[in-house]
mmCIF file of C-alpha atoms (C1' of nucleotides) in Angstrom:
data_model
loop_
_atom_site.group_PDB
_atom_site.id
_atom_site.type_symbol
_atom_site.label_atom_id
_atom_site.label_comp_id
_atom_site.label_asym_id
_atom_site.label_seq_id
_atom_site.Cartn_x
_atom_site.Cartn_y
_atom_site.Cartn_z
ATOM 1 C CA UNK A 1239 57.454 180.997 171.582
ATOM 2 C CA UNK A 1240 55.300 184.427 171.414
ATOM 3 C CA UNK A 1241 56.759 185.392 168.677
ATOM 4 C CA UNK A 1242 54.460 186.990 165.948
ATOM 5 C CA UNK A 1243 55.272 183.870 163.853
ATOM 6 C CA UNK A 1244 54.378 180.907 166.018
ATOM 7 C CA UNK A 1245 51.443 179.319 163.676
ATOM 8 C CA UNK A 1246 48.987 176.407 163.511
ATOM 9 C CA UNK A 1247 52.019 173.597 163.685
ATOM 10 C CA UNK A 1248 53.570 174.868 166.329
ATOM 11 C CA UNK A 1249 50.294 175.081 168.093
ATOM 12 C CA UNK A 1250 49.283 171.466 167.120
ATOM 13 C CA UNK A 1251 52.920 170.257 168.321
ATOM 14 C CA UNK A 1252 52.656 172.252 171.685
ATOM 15 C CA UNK A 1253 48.983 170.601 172.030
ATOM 16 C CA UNK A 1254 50.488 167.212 171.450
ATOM 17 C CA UNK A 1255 53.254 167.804 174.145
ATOM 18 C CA UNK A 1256 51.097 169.093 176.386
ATOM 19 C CA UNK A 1257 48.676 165.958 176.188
ATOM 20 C CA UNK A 1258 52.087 163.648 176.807
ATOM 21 C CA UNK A 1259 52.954 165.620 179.432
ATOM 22 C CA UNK A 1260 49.280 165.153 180.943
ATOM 23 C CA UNK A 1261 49.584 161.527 180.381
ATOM 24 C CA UNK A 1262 53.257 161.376 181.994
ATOM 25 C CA UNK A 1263 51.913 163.285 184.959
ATOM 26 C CA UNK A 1264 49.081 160.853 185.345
ATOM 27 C CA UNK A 1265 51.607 158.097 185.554
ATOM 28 C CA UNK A 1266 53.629 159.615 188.581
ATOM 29 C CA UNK A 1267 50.644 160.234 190.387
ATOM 30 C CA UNK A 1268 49.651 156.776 190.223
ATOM 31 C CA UNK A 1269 52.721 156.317 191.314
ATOM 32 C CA UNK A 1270 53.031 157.884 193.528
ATOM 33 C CA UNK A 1271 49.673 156.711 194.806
ATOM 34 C CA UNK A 1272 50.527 153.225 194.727
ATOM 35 C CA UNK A 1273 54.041 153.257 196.098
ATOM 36 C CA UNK A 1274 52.887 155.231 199.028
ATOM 37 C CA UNK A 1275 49.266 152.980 199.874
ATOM 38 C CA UNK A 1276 51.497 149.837 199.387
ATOM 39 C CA UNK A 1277 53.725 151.278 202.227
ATOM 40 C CA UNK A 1278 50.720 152.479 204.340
ATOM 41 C CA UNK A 1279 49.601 148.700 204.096
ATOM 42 C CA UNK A 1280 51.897 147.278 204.814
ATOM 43 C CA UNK A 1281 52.602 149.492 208.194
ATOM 44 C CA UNK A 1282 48.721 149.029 209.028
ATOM 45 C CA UNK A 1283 49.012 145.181 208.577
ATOM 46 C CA UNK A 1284 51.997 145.106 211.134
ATOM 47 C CA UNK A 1285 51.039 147.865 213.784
ATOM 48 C CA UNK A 1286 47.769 145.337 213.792
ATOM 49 C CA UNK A 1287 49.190 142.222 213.597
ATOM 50 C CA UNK A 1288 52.000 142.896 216.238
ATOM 51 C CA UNK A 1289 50.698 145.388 218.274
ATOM 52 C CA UNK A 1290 47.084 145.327 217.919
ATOM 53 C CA UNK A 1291 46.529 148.860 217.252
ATOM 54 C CA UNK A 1292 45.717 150.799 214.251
ATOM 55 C CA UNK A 1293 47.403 153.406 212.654
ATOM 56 C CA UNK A 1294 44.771 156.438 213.804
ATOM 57 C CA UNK A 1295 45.499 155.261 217.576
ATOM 58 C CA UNK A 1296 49.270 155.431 216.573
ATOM 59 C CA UNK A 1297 49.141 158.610 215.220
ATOM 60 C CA UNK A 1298 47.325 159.954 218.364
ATOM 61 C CA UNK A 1299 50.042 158.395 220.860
ATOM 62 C CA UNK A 1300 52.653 159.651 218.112
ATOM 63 C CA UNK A 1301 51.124 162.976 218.813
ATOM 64 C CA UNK A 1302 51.042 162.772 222.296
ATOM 65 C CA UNK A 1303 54.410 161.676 222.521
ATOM 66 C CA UNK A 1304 55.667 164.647 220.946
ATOM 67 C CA UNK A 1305 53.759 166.875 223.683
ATOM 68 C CA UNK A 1306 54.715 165.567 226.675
ATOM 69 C CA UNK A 1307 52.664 168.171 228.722
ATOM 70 C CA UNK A 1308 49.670 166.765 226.674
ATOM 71 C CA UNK A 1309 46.859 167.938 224.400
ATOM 72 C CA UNK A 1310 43.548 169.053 224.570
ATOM 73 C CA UNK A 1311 40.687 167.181 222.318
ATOM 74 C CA UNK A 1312 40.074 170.013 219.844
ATOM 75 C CA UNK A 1313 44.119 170.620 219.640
ATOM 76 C CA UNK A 1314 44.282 166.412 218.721
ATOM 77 C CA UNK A 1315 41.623 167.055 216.659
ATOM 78 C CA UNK A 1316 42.869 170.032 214.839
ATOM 79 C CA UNK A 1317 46.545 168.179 214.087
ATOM 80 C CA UNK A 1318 45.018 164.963 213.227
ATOM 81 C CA UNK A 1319 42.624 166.867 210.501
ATOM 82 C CA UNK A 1320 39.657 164.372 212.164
ATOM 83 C CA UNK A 1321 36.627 166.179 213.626
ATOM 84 C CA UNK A 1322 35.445 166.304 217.389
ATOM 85 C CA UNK A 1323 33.883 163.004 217.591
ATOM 86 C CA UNK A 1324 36.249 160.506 216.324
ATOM 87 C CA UNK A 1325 39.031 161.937 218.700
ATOM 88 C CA UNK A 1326 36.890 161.397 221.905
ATOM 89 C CA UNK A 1327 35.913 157.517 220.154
ATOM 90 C CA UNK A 1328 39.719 156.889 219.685
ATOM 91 C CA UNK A 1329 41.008 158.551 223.339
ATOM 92 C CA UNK A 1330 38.021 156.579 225.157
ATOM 93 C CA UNK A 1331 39.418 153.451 223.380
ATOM 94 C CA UNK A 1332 43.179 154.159 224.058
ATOM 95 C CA UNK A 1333 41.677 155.205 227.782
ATOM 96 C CA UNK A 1334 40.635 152.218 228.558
ATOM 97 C CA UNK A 1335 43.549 150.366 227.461
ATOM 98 C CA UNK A 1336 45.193 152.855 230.215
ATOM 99 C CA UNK A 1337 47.946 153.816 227.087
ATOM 100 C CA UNK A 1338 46.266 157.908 227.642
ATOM 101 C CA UNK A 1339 44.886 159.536 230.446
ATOM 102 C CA UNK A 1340 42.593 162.652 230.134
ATOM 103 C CA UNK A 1341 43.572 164.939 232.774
ATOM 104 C CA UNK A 1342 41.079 167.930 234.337
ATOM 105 C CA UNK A 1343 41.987 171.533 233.636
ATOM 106 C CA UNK A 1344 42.110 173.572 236.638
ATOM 107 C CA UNK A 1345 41.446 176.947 234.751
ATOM 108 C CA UNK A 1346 38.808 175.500 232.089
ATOM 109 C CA UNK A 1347 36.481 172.720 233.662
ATOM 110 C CA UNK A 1348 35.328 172.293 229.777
ATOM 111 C CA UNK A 1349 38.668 171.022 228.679
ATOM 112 C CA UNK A 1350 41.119 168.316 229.308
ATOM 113 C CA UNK A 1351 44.651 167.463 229.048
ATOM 114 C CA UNK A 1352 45.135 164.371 227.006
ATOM 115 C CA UNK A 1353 48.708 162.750 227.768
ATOM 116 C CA UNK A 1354 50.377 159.379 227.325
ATOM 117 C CA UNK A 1355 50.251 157.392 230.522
ATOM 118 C CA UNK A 1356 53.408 155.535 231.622
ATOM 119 C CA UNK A 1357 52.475 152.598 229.974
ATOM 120 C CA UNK A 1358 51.490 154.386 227.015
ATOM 121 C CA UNK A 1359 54.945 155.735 226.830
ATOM 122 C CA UNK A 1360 56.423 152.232 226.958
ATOM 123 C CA UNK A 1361 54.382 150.484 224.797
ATOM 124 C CA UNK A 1362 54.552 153.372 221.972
ATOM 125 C CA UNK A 1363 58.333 153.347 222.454
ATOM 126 C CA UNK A 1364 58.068 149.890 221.413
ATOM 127 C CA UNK A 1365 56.137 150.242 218.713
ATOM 128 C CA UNK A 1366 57.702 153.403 217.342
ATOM 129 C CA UNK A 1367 61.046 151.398 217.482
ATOM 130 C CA UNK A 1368 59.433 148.805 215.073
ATOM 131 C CA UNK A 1369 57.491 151.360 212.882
ATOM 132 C CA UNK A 1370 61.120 152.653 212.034
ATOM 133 C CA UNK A 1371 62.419 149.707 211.436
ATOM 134 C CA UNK A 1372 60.014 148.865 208.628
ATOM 135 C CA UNK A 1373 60.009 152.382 206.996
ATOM 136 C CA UNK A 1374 63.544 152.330 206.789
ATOM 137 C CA UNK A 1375 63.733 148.980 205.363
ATOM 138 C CA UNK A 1376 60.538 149.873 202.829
ATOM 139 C CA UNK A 1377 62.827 152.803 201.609
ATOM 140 C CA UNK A 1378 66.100 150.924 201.321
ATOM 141 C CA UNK A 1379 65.680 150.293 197.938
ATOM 142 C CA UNK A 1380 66.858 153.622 197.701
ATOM 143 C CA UNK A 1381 70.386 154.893 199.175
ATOM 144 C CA UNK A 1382 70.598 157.607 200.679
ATOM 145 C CA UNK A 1383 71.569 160.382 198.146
ATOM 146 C CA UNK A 1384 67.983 159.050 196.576
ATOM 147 C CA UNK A 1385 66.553 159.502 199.623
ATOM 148 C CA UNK A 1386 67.677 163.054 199.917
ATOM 149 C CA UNK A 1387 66.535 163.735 196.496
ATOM 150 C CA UNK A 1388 62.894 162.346 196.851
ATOM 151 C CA UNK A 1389 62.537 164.003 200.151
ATOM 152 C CA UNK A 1390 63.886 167.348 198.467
ATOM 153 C CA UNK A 1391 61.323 166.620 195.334
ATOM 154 C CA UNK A 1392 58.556 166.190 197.525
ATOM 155 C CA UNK A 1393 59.109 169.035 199.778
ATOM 156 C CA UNK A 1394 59.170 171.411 196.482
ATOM 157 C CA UNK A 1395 55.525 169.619 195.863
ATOM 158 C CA UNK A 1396 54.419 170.200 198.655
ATOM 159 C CA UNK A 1397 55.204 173.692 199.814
ATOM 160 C CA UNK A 1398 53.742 174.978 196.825
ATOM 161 C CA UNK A 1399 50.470 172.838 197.155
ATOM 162 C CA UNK A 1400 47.556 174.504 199.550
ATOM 163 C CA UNK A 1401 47.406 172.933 202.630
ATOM 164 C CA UNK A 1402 44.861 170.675 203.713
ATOM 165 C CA UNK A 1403 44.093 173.413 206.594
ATOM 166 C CA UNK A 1404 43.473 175.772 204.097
ATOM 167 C CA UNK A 1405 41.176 172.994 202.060
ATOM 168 C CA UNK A 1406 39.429 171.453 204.824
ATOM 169 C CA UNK A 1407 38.263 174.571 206.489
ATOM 170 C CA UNK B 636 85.359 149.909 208.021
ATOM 171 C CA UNK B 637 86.253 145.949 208.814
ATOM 172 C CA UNK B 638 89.457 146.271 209.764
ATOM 173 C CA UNK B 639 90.287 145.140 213.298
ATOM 174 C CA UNK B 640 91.439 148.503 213.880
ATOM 175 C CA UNK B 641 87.845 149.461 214.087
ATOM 176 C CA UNK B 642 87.057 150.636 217.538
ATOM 177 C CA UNK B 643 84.208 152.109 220.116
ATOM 178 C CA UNK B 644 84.710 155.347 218.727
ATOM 179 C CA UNK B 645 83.861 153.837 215.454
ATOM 180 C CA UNK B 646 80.803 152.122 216.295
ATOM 181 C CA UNK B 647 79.664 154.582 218.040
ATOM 182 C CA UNK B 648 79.351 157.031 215.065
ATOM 183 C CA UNK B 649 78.272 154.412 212.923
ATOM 184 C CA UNK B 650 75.534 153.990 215.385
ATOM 185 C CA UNK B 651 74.839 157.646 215.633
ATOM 186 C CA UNK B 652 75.105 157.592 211.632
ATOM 187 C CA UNK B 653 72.425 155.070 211.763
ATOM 188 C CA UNK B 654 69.858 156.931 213.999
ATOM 189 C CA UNK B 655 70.621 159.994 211.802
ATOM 190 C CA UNK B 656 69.482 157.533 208.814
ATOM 191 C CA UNK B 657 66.827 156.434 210.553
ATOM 192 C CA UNK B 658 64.921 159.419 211.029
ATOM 193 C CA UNK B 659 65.837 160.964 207.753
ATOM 194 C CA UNK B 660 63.864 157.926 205.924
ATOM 195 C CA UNK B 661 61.063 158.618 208.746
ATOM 196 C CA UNK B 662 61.148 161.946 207.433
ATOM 197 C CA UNK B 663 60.640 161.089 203.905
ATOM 198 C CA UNK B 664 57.809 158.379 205.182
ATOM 199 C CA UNK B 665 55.647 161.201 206.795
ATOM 200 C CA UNK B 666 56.303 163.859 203.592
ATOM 201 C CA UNK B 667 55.813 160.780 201.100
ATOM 202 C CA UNK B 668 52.580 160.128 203.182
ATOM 203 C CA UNK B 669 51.157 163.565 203.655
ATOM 204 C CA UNK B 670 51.571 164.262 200.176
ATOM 205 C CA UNK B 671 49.970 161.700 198.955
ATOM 206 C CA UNK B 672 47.215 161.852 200.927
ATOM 207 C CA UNK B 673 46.564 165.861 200.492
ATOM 208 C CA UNK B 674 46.147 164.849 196.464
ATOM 209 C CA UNK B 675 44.077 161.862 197.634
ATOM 210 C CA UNK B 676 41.878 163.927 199.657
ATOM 211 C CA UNK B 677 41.682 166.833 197.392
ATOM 212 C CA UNK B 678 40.612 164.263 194.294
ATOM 213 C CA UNK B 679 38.109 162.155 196.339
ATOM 214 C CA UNK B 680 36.429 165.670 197.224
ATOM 215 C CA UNK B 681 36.401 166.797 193.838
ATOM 216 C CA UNK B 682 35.060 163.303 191.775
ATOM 217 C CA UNK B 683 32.190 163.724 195.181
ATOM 218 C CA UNK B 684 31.263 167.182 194.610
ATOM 219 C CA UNK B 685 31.814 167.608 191.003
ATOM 220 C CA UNK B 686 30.472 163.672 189.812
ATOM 221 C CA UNK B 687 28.930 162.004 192.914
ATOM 222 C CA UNK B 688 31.171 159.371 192.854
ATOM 223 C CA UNK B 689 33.289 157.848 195.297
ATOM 224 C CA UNK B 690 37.220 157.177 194.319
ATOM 225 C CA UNK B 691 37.044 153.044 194.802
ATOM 226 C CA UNK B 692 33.821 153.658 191.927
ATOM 227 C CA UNK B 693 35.817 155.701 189.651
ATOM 228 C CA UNK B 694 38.990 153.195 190.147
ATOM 229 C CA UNK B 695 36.518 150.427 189.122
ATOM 230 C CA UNK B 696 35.034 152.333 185.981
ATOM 231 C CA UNK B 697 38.833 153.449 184.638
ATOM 232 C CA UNK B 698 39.883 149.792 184.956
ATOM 233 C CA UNK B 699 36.815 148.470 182.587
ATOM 234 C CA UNK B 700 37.355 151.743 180.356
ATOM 235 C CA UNK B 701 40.619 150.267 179.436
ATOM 236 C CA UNK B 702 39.480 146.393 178.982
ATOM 237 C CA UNK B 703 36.947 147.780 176.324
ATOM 238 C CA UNK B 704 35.216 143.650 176.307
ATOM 239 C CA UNK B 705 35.011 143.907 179.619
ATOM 240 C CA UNK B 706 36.308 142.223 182.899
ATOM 241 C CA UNK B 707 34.871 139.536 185.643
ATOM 242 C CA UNK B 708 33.917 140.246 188.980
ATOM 243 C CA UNK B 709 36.803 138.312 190.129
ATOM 244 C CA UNK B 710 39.534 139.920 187.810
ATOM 245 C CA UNK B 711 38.185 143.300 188.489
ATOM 246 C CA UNK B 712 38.108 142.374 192.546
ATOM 247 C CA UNK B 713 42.154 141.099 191.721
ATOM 248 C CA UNK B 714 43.017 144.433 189.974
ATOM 249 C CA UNK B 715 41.455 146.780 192.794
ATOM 250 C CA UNK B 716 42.787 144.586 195.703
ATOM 251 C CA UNK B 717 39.585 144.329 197.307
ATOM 252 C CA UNK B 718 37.768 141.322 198.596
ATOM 253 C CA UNK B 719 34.871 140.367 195.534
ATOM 254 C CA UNK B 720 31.823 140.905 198.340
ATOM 255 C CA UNK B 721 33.081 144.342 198.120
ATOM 256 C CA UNK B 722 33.052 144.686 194.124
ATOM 257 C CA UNK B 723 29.890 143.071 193.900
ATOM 258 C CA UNK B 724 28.550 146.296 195.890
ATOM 259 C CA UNK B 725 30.596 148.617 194.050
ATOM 260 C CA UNK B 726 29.034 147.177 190.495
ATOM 261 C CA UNK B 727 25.756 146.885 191.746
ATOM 262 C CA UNK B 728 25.641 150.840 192.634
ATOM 263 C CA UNK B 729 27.259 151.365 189.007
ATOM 264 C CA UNK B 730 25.097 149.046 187.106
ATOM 265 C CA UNK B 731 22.037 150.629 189.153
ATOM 266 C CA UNK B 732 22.846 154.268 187.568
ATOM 267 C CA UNK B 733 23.460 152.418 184.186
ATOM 268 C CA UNK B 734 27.256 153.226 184.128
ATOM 269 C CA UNK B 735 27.977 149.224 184.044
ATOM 270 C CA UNK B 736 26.254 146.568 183.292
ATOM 271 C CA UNK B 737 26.662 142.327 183.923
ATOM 272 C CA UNK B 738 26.940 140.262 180.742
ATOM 273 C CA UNK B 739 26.100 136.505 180.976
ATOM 274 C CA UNK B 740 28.990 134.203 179.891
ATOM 275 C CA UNK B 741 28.081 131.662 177.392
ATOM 276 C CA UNK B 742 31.146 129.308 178.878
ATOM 277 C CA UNK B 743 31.159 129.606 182.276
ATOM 278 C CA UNK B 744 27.530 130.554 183.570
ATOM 279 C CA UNK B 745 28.766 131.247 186.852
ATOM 280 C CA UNK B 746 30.964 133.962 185.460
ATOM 281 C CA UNK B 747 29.879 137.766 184.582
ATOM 282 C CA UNK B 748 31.969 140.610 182.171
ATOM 283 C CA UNK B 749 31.531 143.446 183.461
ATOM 284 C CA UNK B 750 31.482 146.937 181.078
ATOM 285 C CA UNK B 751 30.720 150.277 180.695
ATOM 286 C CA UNK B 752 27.460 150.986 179.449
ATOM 287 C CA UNK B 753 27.711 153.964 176.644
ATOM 288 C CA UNK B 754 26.507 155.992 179.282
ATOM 289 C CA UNK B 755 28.788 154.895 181.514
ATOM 290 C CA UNK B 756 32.171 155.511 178.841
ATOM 291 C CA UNK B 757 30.520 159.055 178.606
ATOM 292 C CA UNK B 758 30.576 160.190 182.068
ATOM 293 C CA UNK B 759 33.800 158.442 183.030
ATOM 294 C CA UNK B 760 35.593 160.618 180.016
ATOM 295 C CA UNK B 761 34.348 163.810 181.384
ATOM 296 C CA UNK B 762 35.076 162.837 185.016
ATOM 297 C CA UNK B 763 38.516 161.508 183.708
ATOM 298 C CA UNK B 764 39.382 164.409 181.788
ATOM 299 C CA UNK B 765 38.815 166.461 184.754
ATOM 300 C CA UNK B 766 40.679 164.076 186.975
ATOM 301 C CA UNK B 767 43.868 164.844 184.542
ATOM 302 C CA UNK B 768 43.605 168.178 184.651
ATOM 303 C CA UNK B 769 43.649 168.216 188.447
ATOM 304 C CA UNK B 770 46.524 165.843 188.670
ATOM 305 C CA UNK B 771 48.318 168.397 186.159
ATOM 306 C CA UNK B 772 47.659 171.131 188.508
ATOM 307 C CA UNK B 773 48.415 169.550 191.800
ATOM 308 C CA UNK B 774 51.692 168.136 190.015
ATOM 309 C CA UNK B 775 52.442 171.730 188.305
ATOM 310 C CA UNK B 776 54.579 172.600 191.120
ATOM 311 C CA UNK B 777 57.381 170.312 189.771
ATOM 312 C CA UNK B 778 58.996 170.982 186.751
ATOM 313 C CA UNK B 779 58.907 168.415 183.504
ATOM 314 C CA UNK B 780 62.771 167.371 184.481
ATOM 315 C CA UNK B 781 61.806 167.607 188.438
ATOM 316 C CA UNK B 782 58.440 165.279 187.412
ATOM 317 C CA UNK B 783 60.855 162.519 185.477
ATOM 318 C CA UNK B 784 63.048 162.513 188.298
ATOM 319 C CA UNK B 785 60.310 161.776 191.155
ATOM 320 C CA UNK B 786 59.027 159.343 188.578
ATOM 321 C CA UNK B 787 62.459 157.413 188.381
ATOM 322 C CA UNK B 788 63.010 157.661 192.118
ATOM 323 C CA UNK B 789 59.728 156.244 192.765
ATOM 324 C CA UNK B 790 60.183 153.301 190.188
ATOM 325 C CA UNK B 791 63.384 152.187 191.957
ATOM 326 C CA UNK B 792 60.987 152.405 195.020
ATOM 327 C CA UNK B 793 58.530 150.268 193.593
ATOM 328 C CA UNK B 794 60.305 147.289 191.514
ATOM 329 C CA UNK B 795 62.504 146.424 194.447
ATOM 330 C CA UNK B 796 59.828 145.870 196.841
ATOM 331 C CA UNK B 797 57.452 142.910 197.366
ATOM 332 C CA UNK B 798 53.889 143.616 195.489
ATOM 333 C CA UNK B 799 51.048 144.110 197.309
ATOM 334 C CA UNK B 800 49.725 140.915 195.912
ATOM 335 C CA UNK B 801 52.046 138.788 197.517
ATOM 336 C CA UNK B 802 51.414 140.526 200.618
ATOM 337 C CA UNK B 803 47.818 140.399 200.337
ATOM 338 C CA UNK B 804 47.679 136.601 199.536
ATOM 339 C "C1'" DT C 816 35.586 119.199 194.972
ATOM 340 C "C1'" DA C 817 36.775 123.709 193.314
ATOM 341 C "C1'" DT C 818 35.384 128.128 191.576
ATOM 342 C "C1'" DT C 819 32.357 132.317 190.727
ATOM 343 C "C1'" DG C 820 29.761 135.347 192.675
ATOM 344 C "C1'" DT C 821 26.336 136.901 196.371
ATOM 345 C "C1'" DT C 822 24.746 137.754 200.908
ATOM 346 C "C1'" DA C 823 25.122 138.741 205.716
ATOM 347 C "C1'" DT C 824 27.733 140.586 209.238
ATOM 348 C "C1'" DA C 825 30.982 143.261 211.677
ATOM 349 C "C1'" DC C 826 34.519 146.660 212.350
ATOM 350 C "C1'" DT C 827 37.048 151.037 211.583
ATOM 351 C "C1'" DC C 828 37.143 155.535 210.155
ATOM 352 C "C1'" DT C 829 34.824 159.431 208.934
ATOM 353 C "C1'" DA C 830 31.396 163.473 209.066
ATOM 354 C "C1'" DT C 831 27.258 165.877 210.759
ATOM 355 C "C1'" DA C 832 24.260 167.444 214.107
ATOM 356 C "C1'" DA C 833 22.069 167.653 218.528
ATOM 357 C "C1'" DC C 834 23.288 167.903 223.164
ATOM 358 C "C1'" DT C 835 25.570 169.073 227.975
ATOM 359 C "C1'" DA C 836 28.454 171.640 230.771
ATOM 360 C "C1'" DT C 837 31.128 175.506 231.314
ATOM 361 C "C1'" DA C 838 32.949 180.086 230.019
ATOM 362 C "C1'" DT D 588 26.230 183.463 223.238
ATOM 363 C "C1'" DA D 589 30.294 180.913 222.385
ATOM 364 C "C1'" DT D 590 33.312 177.014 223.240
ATOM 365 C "C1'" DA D 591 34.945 172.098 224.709
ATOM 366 C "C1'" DG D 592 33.703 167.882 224.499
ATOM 367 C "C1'" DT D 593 30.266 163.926 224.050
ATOM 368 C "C1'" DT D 594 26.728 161.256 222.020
ATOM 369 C "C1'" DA D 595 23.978 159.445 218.340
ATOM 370 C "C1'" DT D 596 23.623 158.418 213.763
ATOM 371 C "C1'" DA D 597 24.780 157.496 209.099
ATOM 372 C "C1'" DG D 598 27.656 156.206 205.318
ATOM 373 C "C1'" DA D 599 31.819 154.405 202.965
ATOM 374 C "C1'" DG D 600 35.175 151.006 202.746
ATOM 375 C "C1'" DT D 601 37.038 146.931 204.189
ATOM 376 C "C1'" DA D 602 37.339 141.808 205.559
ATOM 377 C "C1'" DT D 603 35.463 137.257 206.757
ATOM 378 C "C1'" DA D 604 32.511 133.533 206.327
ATOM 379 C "C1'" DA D 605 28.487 131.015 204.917
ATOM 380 C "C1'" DC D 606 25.956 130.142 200.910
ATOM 381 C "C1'" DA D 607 24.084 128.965 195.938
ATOM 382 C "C1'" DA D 608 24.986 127.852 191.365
ATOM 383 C "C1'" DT D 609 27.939 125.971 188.172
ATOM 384 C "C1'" DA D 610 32.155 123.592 186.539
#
DNA sequence: TATTGTTATACTCTATAACTATA
DNA sequence: TATAGTTATAGAGTATAACAATA
């Protein structure tokens, strides 16, 4: 390919590949786009219809669940990628629902402990049961050797991407 | 697997085979998901700093750049999913920076088409070239073979589950 | 009556910036 | 001064519903 007598085909034909290979790239990312925002809708649709929550206040209690000594506001908003503001709109929200609880710190009157109240913990475990349910049938199309592959595809994407820490900061 | 000799035992490991499923295709939700939406983000940010355009705008101006006679207000709202209150916003923003512009119909005089102005197929080919070449990058981890794989994968995804529009209708 | 498109309204999510209380 | 969190505001995107003009 660097050889002394690659010329002005070769070039042209390695231009043409490369503008097919542009084009075929373009296609998986839609895609990938749309196979991924047609699954997000659909899970949006249902969390709302059936639970009445949306998926930003599940993916706090998802969060919360995972910490069950809780989290403070800037550590929710750090993981969720959303700034300052949005996580105090969404906790005051699940707050008064009584599904979180902010708790005072003892050695940082500033800061609070954010953790999933009993309730909370009941009704996410509900509604994490059913958010399974639908992912896995969404991705049934594809057995599970397929499964393994995408997951393995998308894991070489993505630890070779910059992460959005790195971009958003 | 159906034979009466299947016990407890049996079930049980089914049933531990299943939760093992389970969160393996939640797994490959949550990569599928942040992958997509690291691209999505990185893209929107780029066409905003780079162009000064938001993604929905761009979506609308790549869908009229290939319908060269242009496209109603209610095809185009069909296309992009989105309610027509909503495309009548995102064409009057276009059409005010002379990217689009309304057509009368002769036929139906309720009805508009929709186009790119020559202004309009100008700046979307820069801001689409760029687009490609971003999509190239952010896709360059994968391999060619790696890139026709995901592309498969995510076609088997795609053709076996319901389409968004009958969801949305 | 049905359809095309517009307008008005409301809601969620998001970011930015000014602010308060505490460290 | 710096940090944790809140408040206020603004903007994008979305849906719904009432409306006008035309078919």
């Amino acid at each position: 390919m660097t050889s002394p007598q690659m010329n002005a085909q070769v070039m042209t034909d390695m231009e043409v590949r490369a503008h097919a290979d542009h084009h075929a790239s373009l296609r998986l990312w839609l895609r990938l786009l749309s196979c991924t925002t047609r699954m997000e809708d659909t899970i949006r649709q249902r969390l709302r219809e059936q639970f009445g929550i949306t998926l930003p206040r599940f993916d706090l209690m998802a969060q919360l669940e995972r910490e069950p000594q809780g989290l403070s506001m800037s550590e929710l908003s750090r993981r969720m990628m959303v700034t300052g503001g949005n996580v105090t709109s969404i906790v005051d929200q699940l707050e008064k629902e009584q599904l979180v609880q902010r708790q005072t710190q003892i050695a940082d009157r500033r800061s609070f402990t954010v953790r999933l109240t009993d309730a909370g913990r009941t009704a996410f475990a509900a509604m994490a049961q059913a958010h399974e349910g639908w992912v896995v049938a969404l991705l049934s199309p594809l057995n599970e050797s397929e499964q393994a592959q995408l997951h393995h595809l998308l894991g070489t994407l993505k630890s070779r991407n910059p992460t959005p820490t790195q971009e958003k900061t």
